[in-house]
mmCIF file with all atom_site columns, C-alpha atoms in Angstrom:
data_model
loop_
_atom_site.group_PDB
_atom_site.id
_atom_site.type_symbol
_atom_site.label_atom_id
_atom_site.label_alt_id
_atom_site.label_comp_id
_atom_site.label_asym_id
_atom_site.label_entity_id
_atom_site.label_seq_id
_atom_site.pdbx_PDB_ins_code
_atom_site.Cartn_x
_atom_site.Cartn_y
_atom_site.Cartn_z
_atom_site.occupancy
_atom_site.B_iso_or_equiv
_atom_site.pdbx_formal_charge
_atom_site.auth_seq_id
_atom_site.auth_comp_id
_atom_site.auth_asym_id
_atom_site.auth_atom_id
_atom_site.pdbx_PDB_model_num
ATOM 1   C CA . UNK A 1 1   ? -85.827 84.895  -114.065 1.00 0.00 ? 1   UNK A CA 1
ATOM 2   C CA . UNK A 1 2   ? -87.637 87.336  -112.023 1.00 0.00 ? 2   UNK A CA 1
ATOM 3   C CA . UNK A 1 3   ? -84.918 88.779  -110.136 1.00 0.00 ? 3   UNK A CA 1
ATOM 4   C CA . UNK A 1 4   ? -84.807 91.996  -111.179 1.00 0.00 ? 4   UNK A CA 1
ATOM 5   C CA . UNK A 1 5   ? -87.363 94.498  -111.828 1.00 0.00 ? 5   UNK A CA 1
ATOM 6   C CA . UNK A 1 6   ? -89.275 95.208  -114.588 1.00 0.00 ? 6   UNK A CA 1
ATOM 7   C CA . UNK A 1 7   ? -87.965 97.697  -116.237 1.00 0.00 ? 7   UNK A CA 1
ATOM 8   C CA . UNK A 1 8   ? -84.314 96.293  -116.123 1.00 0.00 ? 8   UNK A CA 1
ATOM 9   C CA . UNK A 1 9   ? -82.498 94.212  -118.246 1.00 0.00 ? 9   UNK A CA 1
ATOM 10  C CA . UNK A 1 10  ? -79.733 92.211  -117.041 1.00 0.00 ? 10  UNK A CA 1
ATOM 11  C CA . UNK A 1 11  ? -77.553 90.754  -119.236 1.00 0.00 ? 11  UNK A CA 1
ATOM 12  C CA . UNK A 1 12  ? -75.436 87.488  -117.400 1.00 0.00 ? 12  UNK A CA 1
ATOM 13  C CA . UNK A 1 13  ? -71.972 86.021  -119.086 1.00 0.00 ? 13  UNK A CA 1
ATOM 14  C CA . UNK A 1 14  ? -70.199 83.372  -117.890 1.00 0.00 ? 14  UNK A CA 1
ATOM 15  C CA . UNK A 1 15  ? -66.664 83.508  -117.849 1.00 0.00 ? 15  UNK A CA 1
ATOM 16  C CA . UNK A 1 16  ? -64.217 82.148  -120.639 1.00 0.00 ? 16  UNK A CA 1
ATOM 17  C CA . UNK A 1 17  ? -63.069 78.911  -120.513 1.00 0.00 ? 17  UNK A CA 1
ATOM 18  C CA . UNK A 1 18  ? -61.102 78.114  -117.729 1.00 0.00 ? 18  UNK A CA 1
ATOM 19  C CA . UNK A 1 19  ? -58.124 75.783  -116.416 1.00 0.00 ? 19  UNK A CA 1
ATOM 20  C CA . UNK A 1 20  ? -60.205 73.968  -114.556 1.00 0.00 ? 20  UNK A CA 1
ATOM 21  C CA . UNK A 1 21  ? -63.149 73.692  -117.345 1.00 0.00 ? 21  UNK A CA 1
ATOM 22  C CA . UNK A 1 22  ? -60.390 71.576  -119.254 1.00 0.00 ? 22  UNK A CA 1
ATOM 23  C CA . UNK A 1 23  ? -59.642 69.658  -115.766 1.00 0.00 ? 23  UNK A CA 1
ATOM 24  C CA . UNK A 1 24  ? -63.267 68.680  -115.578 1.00 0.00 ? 24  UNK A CA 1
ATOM 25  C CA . UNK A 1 25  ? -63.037 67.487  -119.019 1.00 0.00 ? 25  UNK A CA 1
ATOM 26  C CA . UNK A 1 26  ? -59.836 65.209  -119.324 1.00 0.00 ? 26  UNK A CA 1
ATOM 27  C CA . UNK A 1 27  ? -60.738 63.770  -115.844 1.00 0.00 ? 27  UNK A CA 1
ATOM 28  C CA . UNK A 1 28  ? -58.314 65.705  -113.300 1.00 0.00 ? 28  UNK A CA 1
ATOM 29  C CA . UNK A 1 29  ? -61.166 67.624  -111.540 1.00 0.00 ? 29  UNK A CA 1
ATOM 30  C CA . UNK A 1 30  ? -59.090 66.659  -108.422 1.00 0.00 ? 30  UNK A CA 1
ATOM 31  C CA . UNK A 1 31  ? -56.199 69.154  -109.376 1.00 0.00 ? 31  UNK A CA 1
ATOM 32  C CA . UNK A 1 32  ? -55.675 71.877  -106.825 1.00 0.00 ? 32  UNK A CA 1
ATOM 33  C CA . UNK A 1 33  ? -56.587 74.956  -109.422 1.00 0.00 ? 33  UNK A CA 1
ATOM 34  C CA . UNK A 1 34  ? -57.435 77.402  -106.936 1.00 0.00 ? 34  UNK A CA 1
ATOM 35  C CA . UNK A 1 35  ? -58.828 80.621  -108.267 1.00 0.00 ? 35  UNK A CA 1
ATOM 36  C CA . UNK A 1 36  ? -58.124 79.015  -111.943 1.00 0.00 ? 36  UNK A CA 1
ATOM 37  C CA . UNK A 1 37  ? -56.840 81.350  -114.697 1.00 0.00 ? 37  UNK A CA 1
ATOM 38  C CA . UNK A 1 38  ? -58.694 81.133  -118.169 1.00 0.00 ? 38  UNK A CA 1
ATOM 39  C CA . UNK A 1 39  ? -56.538 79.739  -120.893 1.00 0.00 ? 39  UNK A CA 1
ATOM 40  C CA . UNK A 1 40  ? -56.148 80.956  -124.579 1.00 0.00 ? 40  UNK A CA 1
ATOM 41  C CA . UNK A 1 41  ? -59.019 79.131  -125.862 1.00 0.00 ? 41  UNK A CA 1
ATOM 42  C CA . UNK A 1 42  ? -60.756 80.904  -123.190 1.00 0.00 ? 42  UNK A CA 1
ATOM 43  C CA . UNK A 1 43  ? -58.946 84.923  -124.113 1.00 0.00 ? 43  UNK A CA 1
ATOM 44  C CA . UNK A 1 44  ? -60.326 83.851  -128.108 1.00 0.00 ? 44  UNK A CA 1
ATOM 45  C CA . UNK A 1 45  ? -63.919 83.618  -126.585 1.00 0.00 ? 45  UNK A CA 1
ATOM 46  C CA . UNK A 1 46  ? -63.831 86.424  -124.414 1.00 0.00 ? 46  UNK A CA 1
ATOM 47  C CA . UNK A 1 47  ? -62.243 88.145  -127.769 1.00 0.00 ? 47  UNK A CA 1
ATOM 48  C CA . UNK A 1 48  ? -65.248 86.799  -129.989 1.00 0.00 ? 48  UNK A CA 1
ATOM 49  C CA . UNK A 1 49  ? -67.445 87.202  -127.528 1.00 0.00 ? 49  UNK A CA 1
ATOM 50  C CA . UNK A 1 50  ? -66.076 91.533  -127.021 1.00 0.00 ? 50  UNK A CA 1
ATOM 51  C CA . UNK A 1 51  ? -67.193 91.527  -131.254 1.00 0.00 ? 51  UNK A CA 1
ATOM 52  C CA . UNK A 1 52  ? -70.705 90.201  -130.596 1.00 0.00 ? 52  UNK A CA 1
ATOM 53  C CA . UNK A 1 53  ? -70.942 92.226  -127.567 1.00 0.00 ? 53  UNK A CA 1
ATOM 54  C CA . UNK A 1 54  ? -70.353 95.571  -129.055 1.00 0.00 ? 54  UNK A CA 1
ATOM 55  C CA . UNK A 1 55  ? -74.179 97.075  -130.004 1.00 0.00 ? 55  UNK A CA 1
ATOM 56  C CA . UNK A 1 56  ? -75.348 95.779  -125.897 1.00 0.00 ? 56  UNK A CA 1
ATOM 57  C CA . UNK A 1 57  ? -72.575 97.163  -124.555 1.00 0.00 ? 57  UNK A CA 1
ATOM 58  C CA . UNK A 1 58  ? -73.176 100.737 -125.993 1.00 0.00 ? 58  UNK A CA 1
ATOM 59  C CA . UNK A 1 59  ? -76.584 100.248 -123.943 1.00 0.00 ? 59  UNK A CA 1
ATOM 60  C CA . UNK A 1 60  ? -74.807 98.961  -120.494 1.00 0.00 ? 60  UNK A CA 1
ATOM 61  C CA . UNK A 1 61  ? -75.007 101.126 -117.651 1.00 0.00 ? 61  UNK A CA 1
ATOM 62  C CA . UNK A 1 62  ? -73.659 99.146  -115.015 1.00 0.00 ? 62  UNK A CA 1
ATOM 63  C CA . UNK A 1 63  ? -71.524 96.156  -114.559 1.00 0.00 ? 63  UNK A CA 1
ATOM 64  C CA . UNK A 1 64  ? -71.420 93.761  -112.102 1.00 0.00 ? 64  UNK A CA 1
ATOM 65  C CA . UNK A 1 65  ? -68.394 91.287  -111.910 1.00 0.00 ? 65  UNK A CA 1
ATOM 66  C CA . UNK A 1 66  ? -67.479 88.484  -109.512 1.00 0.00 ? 66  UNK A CA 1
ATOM 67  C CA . UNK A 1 67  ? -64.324 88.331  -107.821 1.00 0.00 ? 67  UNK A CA 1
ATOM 68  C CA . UNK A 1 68  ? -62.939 85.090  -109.627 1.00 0.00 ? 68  UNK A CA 1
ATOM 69  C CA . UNK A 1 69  ? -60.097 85.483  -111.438 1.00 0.00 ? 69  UNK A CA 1
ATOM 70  C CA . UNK A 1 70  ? -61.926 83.783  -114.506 1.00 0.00 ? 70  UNK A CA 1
ATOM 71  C CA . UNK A 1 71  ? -65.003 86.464  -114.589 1.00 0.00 ? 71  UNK A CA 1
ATOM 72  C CA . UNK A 1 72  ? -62.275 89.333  -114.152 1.00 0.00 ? 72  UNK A CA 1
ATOM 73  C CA . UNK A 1 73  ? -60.175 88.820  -116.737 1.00 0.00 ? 73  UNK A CA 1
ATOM 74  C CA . UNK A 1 74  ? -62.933 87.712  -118.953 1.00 0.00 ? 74  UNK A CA 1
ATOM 75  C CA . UNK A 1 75  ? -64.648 90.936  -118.879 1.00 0.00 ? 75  UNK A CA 1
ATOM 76  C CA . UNK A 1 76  ? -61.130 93.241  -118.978 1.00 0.00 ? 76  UNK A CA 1
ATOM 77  C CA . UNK A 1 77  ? -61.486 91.838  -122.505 1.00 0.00 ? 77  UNK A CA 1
ATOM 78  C CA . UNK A 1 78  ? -65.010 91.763  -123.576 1.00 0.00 ? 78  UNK A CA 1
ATOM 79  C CA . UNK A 1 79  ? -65.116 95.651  -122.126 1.00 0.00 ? 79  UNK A CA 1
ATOM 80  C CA . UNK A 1 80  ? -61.440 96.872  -122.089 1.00 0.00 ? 80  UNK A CA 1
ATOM 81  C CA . UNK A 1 81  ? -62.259 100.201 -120.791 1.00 0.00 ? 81  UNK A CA 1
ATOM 82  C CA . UNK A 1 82  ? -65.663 100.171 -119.399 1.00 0.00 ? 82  UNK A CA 1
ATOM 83  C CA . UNK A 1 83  ? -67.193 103.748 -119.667 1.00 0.00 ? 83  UNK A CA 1
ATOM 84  C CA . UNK A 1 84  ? -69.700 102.976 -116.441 1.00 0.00 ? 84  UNK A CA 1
ATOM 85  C CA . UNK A 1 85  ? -69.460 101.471 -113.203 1.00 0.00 ? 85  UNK A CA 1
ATOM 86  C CA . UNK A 1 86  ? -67.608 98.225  -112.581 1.00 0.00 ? 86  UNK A CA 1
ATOM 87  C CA . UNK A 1 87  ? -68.628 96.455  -108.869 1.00 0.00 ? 87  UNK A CA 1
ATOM 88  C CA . UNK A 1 88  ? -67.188 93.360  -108.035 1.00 0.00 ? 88  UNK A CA 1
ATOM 89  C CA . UNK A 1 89  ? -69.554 91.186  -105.900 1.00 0.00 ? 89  UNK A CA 1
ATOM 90  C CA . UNK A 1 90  ? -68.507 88.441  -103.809 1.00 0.00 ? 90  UNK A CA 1
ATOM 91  C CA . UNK A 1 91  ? -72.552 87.740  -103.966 1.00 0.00 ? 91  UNK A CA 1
ATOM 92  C CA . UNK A 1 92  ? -72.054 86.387  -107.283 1.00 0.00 ? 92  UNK A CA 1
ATOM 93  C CA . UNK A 1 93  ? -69.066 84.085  -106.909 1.00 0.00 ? 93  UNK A CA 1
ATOM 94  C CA . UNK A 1 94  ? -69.429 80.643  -108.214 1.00 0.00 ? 94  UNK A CA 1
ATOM 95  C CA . UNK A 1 95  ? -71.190 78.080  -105.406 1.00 0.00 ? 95  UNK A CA 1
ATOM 96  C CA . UNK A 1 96  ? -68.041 77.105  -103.875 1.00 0.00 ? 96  UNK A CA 1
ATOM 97  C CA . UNK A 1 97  ? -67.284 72.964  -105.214 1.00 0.00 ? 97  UNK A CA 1
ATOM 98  C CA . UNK A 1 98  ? -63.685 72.564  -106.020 1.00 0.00 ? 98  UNK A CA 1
ATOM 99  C CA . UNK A 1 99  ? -60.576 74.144  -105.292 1.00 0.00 ? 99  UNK A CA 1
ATOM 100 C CA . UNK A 1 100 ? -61.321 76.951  -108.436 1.00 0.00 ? 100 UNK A CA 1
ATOM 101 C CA . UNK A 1 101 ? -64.348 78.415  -106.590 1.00 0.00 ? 101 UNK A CA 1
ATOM 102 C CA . UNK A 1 102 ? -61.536 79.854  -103.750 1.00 0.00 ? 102 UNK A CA 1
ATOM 103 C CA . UNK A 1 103 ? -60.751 83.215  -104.316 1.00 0.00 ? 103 UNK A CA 1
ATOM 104 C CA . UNK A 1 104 ? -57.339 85.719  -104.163 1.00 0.00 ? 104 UNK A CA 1
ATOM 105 C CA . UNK A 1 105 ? -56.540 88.024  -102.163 1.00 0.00 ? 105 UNK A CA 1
ATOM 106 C CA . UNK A 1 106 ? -57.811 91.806  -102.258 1.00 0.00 ? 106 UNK A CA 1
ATOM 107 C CA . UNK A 1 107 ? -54.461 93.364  -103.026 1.00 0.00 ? 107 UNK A CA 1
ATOM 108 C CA . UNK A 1 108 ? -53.707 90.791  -105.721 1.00 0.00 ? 108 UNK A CA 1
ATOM 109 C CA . UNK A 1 109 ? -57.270 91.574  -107.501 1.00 0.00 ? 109 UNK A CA 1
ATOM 110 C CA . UNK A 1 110 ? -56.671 94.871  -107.392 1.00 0.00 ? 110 UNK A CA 1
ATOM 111 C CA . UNK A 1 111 ? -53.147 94.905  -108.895 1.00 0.00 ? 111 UNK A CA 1
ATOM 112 C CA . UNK A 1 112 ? -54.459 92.620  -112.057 1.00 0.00 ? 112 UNK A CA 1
ATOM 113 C CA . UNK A 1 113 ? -57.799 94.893  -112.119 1.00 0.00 ? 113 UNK A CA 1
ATOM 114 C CA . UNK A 1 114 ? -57.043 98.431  -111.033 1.00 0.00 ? 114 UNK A CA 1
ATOM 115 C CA . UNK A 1 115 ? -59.657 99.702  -112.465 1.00 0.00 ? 115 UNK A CA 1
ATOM 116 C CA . UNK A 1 116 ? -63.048 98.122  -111.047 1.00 0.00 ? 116 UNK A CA 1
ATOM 117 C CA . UNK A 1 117 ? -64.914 99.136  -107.448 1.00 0.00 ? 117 UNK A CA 1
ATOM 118 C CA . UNK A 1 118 ? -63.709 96.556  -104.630 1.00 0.00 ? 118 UNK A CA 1
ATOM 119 C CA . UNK A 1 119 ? -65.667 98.471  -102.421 1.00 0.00 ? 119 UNK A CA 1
ATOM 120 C CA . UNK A 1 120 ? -68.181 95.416  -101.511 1.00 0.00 ? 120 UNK A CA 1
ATOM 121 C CA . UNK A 1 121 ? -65.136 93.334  -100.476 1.00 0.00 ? 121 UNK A CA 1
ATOM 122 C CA . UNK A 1 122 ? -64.159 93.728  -96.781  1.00 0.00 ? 122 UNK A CA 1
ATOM 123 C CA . UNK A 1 123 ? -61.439 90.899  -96.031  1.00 0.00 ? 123 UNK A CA 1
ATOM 124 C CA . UNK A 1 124 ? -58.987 88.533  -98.114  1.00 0.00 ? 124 UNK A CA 1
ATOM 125 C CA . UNK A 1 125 ? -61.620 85.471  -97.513  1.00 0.00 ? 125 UNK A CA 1
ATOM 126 C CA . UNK A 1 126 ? -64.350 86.743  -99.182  1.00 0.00 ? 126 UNK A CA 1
ATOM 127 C CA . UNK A 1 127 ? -65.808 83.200  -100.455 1.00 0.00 ? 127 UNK A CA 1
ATOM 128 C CA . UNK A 1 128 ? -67.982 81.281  -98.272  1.00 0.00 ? 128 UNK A CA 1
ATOM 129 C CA . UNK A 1 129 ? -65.859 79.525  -95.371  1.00 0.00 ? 129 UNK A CA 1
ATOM 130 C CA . UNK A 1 130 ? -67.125 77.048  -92.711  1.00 0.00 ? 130 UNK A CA 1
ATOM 131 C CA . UNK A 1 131 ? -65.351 79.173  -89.898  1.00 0.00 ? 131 UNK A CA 1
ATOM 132 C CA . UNK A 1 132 ? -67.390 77.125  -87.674  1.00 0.00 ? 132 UNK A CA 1
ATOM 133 C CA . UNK A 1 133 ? -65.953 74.087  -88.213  1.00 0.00 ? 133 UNK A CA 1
ATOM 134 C CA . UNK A 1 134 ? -62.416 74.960  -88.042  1.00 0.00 ? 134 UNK A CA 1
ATOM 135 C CA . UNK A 1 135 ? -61.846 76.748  -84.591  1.00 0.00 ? 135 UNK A CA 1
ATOM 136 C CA . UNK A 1 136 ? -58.424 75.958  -84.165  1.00 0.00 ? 136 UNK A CA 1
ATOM 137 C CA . UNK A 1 137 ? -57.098 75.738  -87.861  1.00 0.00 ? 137 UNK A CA 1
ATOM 138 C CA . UNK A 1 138 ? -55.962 79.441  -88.357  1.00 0.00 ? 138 UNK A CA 1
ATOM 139 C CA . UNK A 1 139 ? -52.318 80.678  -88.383  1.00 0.00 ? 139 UNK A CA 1
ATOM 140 C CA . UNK A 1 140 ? -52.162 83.777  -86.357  1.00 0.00 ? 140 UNK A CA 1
ATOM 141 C CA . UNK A 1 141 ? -52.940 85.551  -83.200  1.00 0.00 ? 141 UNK A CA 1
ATOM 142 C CA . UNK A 1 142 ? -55.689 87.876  -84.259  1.00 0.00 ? 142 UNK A CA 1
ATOM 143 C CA . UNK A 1 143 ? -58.207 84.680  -85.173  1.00 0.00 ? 143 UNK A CA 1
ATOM 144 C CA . UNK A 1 144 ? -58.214 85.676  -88.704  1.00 0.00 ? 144 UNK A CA 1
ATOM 145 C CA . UNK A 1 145 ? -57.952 83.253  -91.599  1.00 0.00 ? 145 UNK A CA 1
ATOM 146 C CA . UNK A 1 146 ? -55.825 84.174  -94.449  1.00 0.00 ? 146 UNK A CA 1
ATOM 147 C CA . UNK A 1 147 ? -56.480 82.455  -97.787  1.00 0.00 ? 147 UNK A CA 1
ATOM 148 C CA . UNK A 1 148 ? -53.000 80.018  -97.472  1.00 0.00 ? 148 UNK A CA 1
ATOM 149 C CA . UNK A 1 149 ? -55.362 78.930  -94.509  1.00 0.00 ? 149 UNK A CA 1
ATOM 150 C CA . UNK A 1 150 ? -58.061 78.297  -96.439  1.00 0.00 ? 150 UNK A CA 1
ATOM 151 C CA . UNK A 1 151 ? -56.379 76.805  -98.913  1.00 0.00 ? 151 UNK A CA 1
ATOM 152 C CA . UNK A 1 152 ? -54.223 74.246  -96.617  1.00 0.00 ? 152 UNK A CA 1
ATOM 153 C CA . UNK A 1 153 ? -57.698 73.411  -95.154  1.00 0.00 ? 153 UNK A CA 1
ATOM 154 C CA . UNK A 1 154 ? -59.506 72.853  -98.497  1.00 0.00 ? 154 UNK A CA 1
ATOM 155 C CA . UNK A 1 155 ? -56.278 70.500  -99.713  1.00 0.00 ? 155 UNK A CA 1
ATOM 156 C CA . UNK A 1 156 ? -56.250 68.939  -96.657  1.00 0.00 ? 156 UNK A CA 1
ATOM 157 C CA . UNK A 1 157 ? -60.277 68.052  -95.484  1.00 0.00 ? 157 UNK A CA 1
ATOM 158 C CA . UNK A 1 158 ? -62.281 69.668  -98.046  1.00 0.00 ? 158 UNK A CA 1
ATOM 159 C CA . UNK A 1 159 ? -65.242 72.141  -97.792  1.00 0.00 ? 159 UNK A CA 1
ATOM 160 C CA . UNK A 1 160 ? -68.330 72.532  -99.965  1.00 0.00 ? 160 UNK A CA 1
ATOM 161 C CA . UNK A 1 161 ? -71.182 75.491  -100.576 1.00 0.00 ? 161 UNK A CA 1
ATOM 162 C CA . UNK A 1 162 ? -74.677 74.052  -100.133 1.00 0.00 ? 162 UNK A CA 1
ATOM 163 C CA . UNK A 1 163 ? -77.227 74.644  -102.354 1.00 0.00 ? 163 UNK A CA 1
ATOM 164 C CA . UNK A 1 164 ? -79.214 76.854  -99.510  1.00 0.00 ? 164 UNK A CA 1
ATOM 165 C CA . UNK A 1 165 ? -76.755 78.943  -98.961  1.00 0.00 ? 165 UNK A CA 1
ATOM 166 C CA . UNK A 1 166 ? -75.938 79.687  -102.541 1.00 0.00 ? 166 UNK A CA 1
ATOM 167 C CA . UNK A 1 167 ? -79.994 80.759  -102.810 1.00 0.00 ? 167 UNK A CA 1
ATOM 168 C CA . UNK A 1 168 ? -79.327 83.052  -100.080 1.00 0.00 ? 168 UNK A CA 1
ATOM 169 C CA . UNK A 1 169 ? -76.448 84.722  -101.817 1.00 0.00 ? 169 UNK A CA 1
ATOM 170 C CA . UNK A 1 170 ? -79.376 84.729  -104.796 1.00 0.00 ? 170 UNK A CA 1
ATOM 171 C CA . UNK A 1 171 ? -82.288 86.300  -102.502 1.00 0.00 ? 171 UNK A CA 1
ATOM 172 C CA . UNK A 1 172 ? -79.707 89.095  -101.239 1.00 0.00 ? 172 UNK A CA 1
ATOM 173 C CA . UNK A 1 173 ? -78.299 89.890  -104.641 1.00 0.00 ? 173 UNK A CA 1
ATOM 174 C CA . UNK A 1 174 ? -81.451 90.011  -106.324 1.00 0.00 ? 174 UNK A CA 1
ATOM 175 C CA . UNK A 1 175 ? -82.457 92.607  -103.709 1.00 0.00 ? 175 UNK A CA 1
ATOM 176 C CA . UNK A 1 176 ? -79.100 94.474  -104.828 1.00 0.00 ? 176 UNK A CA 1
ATOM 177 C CA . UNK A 1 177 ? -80.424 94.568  -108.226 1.00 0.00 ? 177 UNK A CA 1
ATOM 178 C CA . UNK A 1 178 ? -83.620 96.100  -107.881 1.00 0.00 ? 178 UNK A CA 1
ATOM 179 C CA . UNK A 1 179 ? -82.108 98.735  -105.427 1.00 0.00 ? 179 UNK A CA 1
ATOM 180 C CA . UNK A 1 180 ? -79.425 99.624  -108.303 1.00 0.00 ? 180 UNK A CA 1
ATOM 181 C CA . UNK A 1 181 ? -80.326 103.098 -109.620 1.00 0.00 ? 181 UNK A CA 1
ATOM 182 C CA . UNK A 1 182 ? -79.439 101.285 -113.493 1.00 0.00 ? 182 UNK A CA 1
ATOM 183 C CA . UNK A 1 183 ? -81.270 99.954  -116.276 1.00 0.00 ? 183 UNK A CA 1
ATOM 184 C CA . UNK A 1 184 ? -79.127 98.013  -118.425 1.00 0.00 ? 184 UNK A CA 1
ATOM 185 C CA . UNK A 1 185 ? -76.576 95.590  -116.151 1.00 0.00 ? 185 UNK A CA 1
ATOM 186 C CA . UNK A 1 186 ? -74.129 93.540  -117.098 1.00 0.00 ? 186 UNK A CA 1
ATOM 187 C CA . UNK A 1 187 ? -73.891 90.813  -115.153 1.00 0.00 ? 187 UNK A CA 1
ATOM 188 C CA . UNK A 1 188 ? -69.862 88.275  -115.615 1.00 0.00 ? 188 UNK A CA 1
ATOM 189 C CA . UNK A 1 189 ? -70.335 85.558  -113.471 1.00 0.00 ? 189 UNK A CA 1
ATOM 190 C CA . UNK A 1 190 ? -70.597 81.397  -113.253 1.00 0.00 ? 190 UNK A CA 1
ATOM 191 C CA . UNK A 1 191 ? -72.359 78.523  -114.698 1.00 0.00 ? 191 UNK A CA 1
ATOM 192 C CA . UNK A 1 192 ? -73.480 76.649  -111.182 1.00 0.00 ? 192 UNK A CA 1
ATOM 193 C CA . UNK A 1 193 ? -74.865 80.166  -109.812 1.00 0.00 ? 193 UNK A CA 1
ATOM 194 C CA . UNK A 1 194 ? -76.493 81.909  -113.323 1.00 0.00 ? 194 UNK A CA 1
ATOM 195 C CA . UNK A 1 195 ? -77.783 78.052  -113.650 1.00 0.00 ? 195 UNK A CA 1
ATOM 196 C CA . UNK A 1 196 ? -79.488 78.502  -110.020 1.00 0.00 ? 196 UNK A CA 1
ATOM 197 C CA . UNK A 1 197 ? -81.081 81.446  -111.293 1.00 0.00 ? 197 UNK A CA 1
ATOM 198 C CA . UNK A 1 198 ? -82.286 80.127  -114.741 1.00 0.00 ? 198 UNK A CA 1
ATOM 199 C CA . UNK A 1 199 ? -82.549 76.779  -114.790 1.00 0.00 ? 199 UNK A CA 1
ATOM 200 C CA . UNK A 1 200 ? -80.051 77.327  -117.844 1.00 0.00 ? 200 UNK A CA 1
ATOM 201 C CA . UNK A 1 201 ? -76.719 75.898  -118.347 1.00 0.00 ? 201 UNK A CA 1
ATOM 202 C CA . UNK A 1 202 ? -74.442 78.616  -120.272 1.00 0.00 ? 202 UNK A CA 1
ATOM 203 C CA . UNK A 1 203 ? -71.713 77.757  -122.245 1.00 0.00 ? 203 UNK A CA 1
ATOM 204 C CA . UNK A 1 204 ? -68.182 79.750  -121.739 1.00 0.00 ? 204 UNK A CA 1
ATOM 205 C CA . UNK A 1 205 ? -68.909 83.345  -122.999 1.00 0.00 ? 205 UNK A CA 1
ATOM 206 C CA . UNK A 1 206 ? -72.179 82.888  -123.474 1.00 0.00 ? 206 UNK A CA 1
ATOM 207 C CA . UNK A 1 207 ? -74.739 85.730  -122.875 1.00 0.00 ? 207 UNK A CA 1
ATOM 208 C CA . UNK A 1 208 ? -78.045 85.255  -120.995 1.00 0.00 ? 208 UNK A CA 1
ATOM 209 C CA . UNK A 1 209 ? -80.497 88.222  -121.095 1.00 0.00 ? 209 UNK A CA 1
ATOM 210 C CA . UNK A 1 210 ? -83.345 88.691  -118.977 1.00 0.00 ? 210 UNK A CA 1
ATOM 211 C CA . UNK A 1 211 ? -85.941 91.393  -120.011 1.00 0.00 ? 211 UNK A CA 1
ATOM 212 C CA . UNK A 1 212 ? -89.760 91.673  -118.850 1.00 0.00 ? 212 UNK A CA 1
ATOM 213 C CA . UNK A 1 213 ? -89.468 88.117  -117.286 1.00 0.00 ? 213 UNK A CA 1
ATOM 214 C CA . UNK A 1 214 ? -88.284 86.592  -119.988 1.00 0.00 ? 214 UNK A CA 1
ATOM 215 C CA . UNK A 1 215 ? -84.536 84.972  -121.553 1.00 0.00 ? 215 UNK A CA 1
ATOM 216 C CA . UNK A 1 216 ? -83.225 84.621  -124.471 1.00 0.00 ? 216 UNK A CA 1
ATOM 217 C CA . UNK A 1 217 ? -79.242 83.826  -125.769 1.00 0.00 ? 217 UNK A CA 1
ATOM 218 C CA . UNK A 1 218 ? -77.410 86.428  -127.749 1.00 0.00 ? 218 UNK A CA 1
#
């Protein structure tokens, strides 16, 4: 819980409930739910969740989001018109372990979300990709993979995040945080990576906060 200074307090969500949260549950993890929508069980948290929210998010100062579709949409309706900064940061995206954890592209994002910073997002695969292991797999004559590549790849062999390379992600964003000329951060992410952090498993739209090196749930 120490990955932010003292005299922050970061407030982490996880997303709404998701199409692939029911998948896991009724047994069809295997479905290919790339960058999977929330449903509307999930939009009735998010709502309850915006109610709840209100008195913090007078305090926030800055918000973080990752680039999942899930943690997007959830906070366009916990914070409908955000009055402070909105990043999204691929350093947050869930630790890559099924086909939901594979992101959209740019232009897409920022057609659904107009309104937030993609500033921190430099190409259309901004998840973690084993380019390495798949020289000759991409579709074009400049080398570069688009995410139908990706995709096709994932369907077709399968790729997975390990858990040192998610703690990078961790290390580098935590360094993020205590650069961050803010106080008061919201934080809409996932239940794998927050849990990395934590060593707590949230619940859809359920708020973590971390103050003086301690947590407590709202």
């Amino acid at each position: 819980t120490d990955i932010a200074r003292q005299d922050q307090k970061i407030h982490l969500v996880r997303h709404a409930e998701s199409e692939h949260n029911i998948a896991e549950r009724e047994g069809t993890f295997n479905l290919m739910l790339f960058d999977a929508e929330i449903t509307d069980h999930g939009i009735e948290q998010a709502l309850e969740l915006k109610y709840k929210f209100e008195h913090i998010a007078q305090t926030i100062d800055f918000i973080i989001v990752s680039p999942l579709i899930r943690s997007l949409h959830t906070l366009n309706i916990v914070i409908p018109n955000p009055k402070v900064p909105v990043i999204v940061q691929p350093l947050i995206s869930e630790k890559l372990g099924a086909a939901c954890d594979i992101g959209s592209n740019l232009m897409l994002l920022k057609s659904r979300f107009p309104d937030y910073d993609y500033s921190l997002i430099q190409k259309d695969v901004w998840w973690f990709f084993p380019y390495q292991d798949f020289p000759d797999e991409c579709n074009n004559d400049e080398g570069l993979f688009s995410v139908e590549d990706v995709r096709r790849i994932f369907k077709e062999r399968g790729f997975y995040e390990r858990e040192f390379l998610v703690e990078d992600r961790i290390n580098q964003f935590s360094q993020y945080l205590q650069d961050l000329d803010a106080k008061n951060i919201l934080v809409v992410g996932h239940c794998d990576y927050f849990h990395q952090i934590t060593n707590v498993w949230l619940d859809n739209c359920e708020c973590l906060t971390i103050a003086n090196g301690s947590a407590s749930i709202l």
